[in-house]
GROMACS .gro file of C-alpha atoms in nm:
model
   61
    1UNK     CA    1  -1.681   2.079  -0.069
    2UNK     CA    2  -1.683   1.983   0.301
    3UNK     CA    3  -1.465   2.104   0.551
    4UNK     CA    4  -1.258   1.804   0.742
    5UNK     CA    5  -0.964   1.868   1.047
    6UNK     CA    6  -0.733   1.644   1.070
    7UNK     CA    7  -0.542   1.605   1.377
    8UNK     CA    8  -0.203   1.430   1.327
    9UNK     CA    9  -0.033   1.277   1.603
   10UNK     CA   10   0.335   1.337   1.579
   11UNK     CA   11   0.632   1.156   1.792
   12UNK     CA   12   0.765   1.492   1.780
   13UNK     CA   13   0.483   1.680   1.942
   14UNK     CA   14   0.310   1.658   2.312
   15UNK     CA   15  -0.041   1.801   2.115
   16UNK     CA   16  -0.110   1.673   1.766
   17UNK     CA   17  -0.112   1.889   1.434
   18UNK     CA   18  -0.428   2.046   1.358
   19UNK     CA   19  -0.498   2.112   0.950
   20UNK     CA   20  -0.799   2.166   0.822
   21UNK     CA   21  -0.883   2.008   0.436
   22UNK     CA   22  -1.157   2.080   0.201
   23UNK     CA   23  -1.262   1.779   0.004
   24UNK     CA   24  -1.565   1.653  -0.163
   25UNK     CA   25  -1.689   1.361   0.036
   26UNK     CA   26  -1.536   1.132   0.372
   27UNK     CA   27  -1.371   0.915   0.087
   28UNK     CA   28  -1.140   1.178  -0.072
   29UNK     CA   29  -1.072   1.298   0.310
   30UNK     CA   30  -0.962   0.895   0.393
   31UNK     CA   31  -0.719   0.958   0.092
   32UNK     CA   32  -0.594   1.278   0.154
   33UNK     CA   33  -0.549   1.170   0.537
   34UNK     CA   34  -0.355   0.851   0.425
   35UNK     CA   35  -0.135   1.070   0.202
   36UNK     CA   36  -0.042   1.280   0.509
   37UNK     CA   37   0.014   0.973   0.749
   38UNK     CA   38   0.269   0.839   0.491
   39UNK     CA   39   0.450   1.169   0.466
   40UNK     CA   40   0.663   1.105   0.787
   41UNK     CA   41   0.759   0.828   0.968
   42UNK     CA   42   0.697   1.051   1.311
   43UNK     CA   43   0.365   1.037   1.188
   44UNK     CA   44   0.171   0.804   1.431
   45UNK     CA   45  -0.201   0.873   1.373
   46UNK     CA   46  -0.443   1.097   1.202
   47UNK     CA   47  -0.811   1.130   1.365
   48UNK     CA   48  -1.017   1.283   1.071
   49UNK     CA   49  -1.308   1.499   1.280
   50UNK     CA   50  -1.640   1.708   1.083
   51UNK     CA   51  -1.869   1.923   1.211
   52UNK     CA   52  -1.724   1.762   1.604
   53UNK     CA   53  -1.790   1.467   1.512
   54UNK     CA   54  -1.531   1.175   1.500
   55UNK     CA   55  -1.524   1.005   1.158
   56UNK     CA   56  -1.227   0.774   1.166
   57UNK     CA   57  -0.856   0.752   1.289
   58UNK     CA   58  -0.615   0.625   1.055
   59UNK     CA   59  -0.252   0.451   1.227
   60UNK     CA   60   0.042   0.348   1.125
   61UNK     CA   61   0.094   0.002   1.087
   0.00000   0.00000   0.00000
């Protein structure tokens, strides 16, 4: 398993939402990060990070 943070910007937040998510490879993280996006509309944007080091940024939209 690797070890992904997600950091979810929020409408209702000046910082975004840090969570961190195991998952086998950058695909299952894309999925798991999608899932989260569509959770709440107040969810803007989700930057998926590993190891510092930018992967993608999903957005609404």
């Amino acid at each position: 398993m690797r070890i992904f943070s997600f950091y979810i910007h929020d409408t209702r937040y000046s910082v975004p939402t840090l969570q961190i998510v195991n998952a086998p490879d950058e695909d299952q993280a894309r999925e798991i990060a999608q899932q989260r996006l569509d959770e709440s509309m107040a969810h803007l944007a989700i930057e998926v990070v590993e190891d510092d080091r930018r992967l993608f940024e999903l957005t609404r939209g």
